[in-house]
Amino acid sequence: MSLPKEKLLRAYRQMKTIREFEERTHAEIMNGQIAGFTHLYTGQEANAVGVCENLSNEDTIISTHRGHGHVIAKGADVIPMMKELFGSSEGLCKGKGGSMHVADIEKGILGANGIVAGGPPISVGAALAQKIRKNNRVAISFSGDGSVNQGTCFEAMNLAVVLKVPAVFVIENNYYSEHTNIEYAVGCDDLKARTESFGFPVFVADGADFFSVYEAAGKAIDHARSGSGPAGVFAETGRFHGHFVGDPQHYRADGELDDLRENSCCLKNFRASMAKSGELSQEELDAIDAEVMALIEQSVTEAKGAPRPLPEQVTEDVYINYGAA
Ligand SMILES: Cc1ncc(C[n+]2csc(CCOP(=O)(O)OP(=O)(O)O)c2C)c(N)n1
């Protein structure tokens, strides 16, 4: 697949930014600088970036408890995002959202979401609004393999077909729900077929390969945007960290993580494909690495010095008053 150079540079920069944002977040949690419960996306970057590179600011996404990657891929600025994780009033949600509730409505980021399969129903609502307004936008929900066992997900998929709305369900199969492998949790052999049985096309992607996800998501998004109703993307992927930061991962097989990092790394895959095609040089990619490292460093320095919300601001921006009807 051949893409414009600008697109290739951006895709790599986004994946690298997510990787470094997550690795640094891990370090800052372990040294006690960031409080709260955090789930890292490292290893799954190609999914978020492959999907979001098909979207505009006006399209919407709804994310999960493992949401940093989706939010960065959709265009959130890294510095206010890091400030949000540090609980600062200069954060994207003024320090009141934290890791699991990052939102940026102007960028079409309706929010991360701590409820497994909480995203698909919200995205059907957004998609219905888009259909009614005839604005040609699509609504994406990202969710994990665990979500495809939840009733809310089934209801959302069914309703999306009935209403014929432009919703795209992106299922990221990283093989685990918390500490349980899909082998123990899923009662069918083929999750893709289960999803498809709701009556919409599902496009399969290799979640360690940006190009594979970009292509599959492109087909699903085109289908939804054309007015043909919902579509799905099913990506096989792997998370490099535990379910949450601090998870000792006793449930993993010996060597599983080393194997994932070695053989299923989207950044390594992207570099290998650029080396083969010659479209980007390794020096150009190294320059992006340096740029990203500097940005992440700056984000942490700024976040550490940023103010916290004041006690009297605790209820501000939490409730909305819609006024009299
Ligand atoms: C409705 C609901 N049930 C249980 C939980 C607790 N919980 C949080 S994450 C998680 C596993 C989710 O697995 P998956 O959907 O595969 O996403 P992944 O963590 O693999 O990205 C569970 C059970 C929850 N947050 N919401």
Short mmCIF file of N, CA and C and ligand atoms in Angstrom, two decimals, residues 37 39-41 44 64-67 70 100 113-118 143-150 152 171-180 182 237 239 242-244, ligand 1:
data_model
loop_
_atom_site.label_atom_id
_atom_site.label_comp_id
_atom_site.label_asym_id
_atom_site.label_seq_id
_atom_site.Cartn_x
_atom_site.Cartn_y
_atom_site.Cartn_z
N PHE A 37 -5.38 4.63 39.08
CA PHE A 37 -5.33 3.33 38.43
C PHE A 37 -5.15 3.55 36.93
N HIS A 39 -4.18 1.85 32.94
CA HIS A 39 -4.01 0.70 32.04
C HIS A 39 -3.27 1.19 30.81
N LEU A 40 -2.17 0.54 30.48
CA LEU A 40 -1.34 1.04 29.38
C LEU A 40 -1.66 0.34 28.06
N TYR A 41 -1.44 1.09 26.99
CA TYR A 41 -1.82 0.66 25.63
C TYR A 41 -0.61 0.15 24.84
N GLN A 44 -0.23 -1.86 21.30
CA GLN A 44 -1.45 -1.83 20.48
C GLN A 44 -1.54 -0.56 19.61
N THR A 64 -11.78 3.37 25.78
CA THR A 64 -11.94 2.42 26.90
C THR A 64 -11.11 2.84 28.11
N HIS A 65 -11.04 1.92 29.09
CA HIS A 65 -10.15 2.11 30.24
C HIS A 65 -8.68 2.15 29.79
N ARG A 66 -8.38 1.61 28.60
CA ARG A 66 -7.00 1.58 28.08
C ARG A 66 -6.91 2.64 26.98
N GLY A 67 -7.23 3.89 27.33
CA GLY A 67 -7.59 4.85 26.30
C GLY A 67 -6.55 5.83 25.81
N HIS A 70 -5.80 5.78 21.99
CA HIS A 70 -6.87 6.24 21.10
C HIS A 70 -6.95 7.77 21.11
N MET A 100 -8.59 7.46 33.05
CA MET A 100 -9.70 6.73 32.43
C MET A 100 -10.83 7.61 31.90
N ASN A 113 -13.43 5.54 28.88
CA ASN A 113 -14.60 5.02 29.57
C ASN A 113 -14.21 3.80 30.38
N GLY A 114 -14.42 3.84 31.68
CA GLY A 114 -13.99 2.75 32.56
C GLY A 114 -14.89 1.52 32.51
N ILE A 115 -16.04 1.63 31.87
CA ILE A 115 -16.99 0.51 31.85
C ILE A 115 -16.75 -0.36 30.62
N VAL A 116 -16.47 -1.62 30.82
CA VAL A 116 -16.24 -2.51 29.68
C VAL A 116 -17.52 -2.56 28.82
N ALA A 117 -17.37 -2.29 27.53
CA ALA A 117 -18.49 -2.22 26.58
C ALA A 117 -19.43 -1.06 26.86
N GLY A 118 -18.95 -0.08 27.57
CA GLY A 118 -19.72 1.16 27.74
C GLY A 118 -19.65 2.02 26.49
N SER A 143 -13.11 -1.09 21.54
CA SER A 143 -13.31 -1.90 22.74
C SER A 143 -12.52 -3.19 22.61
N GLY A 144 -12.36 -3.89 23.74
CA GLY A 144 -11.51 -5.08 23.75
C GLY A 144 -12.28 -6.36 23.49
N ASP A 145 -11.55 -7.48 23.49
CA ASP A 145 -12.21 -8.78 23.30
C ASP A 145 -13.21 -9.04 24.44
N GLY A 146 -12.92 -8.49 25.63
CA GLY A 146 -13.84 -8.66 26.75
C GLY A 146 -15.20 -8.02 26.48
N SER A 147 -15.22 -6.97 25.69
CA SER A 147 -16.48 -6.25 25.43
C SER A 147 -17.44 -7.09 24.61
N VAL A 148 -16.90 -8.01 23.81
CA VAL A 148 -17.75 -8.79 22.92
C VAL A 148 -18.48 -9.90 23.69
N ASN A 149 -18.26 -9.96 25.01
CA ASN A 149 -19.06 -10.86 25.86
C ASN A 149 -20.14 -10.10 26.62
N GLN A 150 -20.24 -8.80 26.38
CA GLN A 150 -21.14 -7.97 27.20
C GLN A 150 -22.45 -7.67 26.46
N THR A 152 -24.31 -5.03 26.58
CA THR A 152 -24.39 -3.68 26.02
C THR A 152 -23.82 -3.62 24.61
N ILE A 171 -12.87 -3.74 17.39
CA ILE A 171 -12.60 -4.69 18.47
C ILE A 171 -11.10 -5.01 18.46
N GLU A 172 -10.44 -4.73 19.58
CA GLU A 172 -9.02 -5.02 19.70
C GLU A 172 -8.86 -6.29 20.54
N ASN A 173 -8.52 -7.37 19.87
CA ASN A 173 -8.37 -8.64 20.58
C ASN A 173 -6.93 -8.79 21.06
N ASN A 174 -6.70 -8.43 22.34
CA ASN A 174 -5.35 -8.65 22.89
C ASN A 174 -5.30 -9.93 23.71
N TYR A 175 -6.31 -10.74 23.56
CA TYR A 175 -6.38 -12.10 24.13
C TYR A 175 -6.65 -12.17 25.62
N TYR A 176 -6.65 -11.04 26.32
CA TYR A 176 -6.90 -11.08 27.76
C TYR A 176 -7.98 -10.08 28.17
N SER A 177 -8.83 -10.51 29.12
CA SER A 177 -9.70 -9.58 29.85
C SER A 177 -9.18 -9.63 31.28
N GLU A 178 -8.63 -8.51 31.73
CA GLU A 178 -7.88 -8.50 32.99
C GLU A 178 -6.84 -9.63 32.93
N HIS A 179 -7.06 -10.75 33.66
CA HIS A 179 -6.04 -11.80 33.73
C HIS A 179 -6.51 -13.09 33.08
N THR A 180 -7.64 -13.03 32.38
CA THR A 180 -8.25 -14.24 31.83
C THR A 180 -8.10 -14.28 30.31
N ILE A 182 -8.85 -15.37 26.47
CA ILE A 182 -10.14 -15.58 25.78
C ILE A 182 -10.52 -17.06 25.72
N THR A 237 -4.09 -8.31 18.38
CA THR A 237 -3.04 -7.45 18.89
C THR A 237 -2.46 -8.04 20.18
N ARG A 239 -0.87 -6.73 24.27
CA ARG A 239 -0.41 -5.64 25.15
C ARG A 239 0.91 -6.04 25.80
N GLY A 242 1.05 -5.26 31.84
CA GLY A 242 -0.03 -6.00 32.49
C GLY A 242 -1.38 -5.33 32.25
N HIS A 243 -2.42 -5.91 32.85
CA HIS A 243 -3.75 -5.30 32.70
C HIS A 243 -3.73 -3.86 33.23
N PHE A 244 -3.11 -3.68 34.40
CA PHE A 244 -2.94 -2.34 34.98
C PHE A 244 -1.48 -2.20 35.40
C1 LIG B 1 -19.06 -3.69 33.06
C2 LIG B 1 -17.70 -3.93 33.66
N1 LIG B 1 -17.38 -5.15 34.14
C3 LIG B 1 -16.16 -5.38 34.67
C4 LIG B 1 -15.24 -4.37 34.73
C5 LIG B 1 -13.86 -4.62 35.28
N2 LIG B 1 -12.89 -4.67 34.17
C6 LIG B 1 -12.14 -3.60 33.86
S1 LIG B 1 -11.19 -3.90 32.51
C7 LIG B 1 -11.77 -5.45 32.34
C8 LIG B 1 -11.27 -6.35 31.23
C9 LIG B 1 -11.50 -5.78 29.90
O1 LIG B 1 -10.98 -6.62 28.90
P1 LIG B 1 -11.04 -6.21 27.41
O2 LIG B 1 -12.39 -5.69 27.08
O3 LIG B 1 -10.57 -7.38 26.62
O4 LIG B 1 -10.04 -4.99 27.28
P2 LIG B 1 -8.47 -4.97 27.56
O5 LIG B 1 -8.27 -4.68 29.01
O6 LIG B 1 -7.93 -6.29 27.15
O7 LIG B 1 -7.96 -3.86 26.71
C10 LIG B 1 -12.70 -5.74 33.32
C11 LIG B 1 -13.42 -7.03 33.44
C12 LIG B 1 -15.61 -3.10 34.23
N3 LIG B 1 -14.75 -2.07 34.24
N4 LIG B 1 -16.83 -2.91 33.68
#
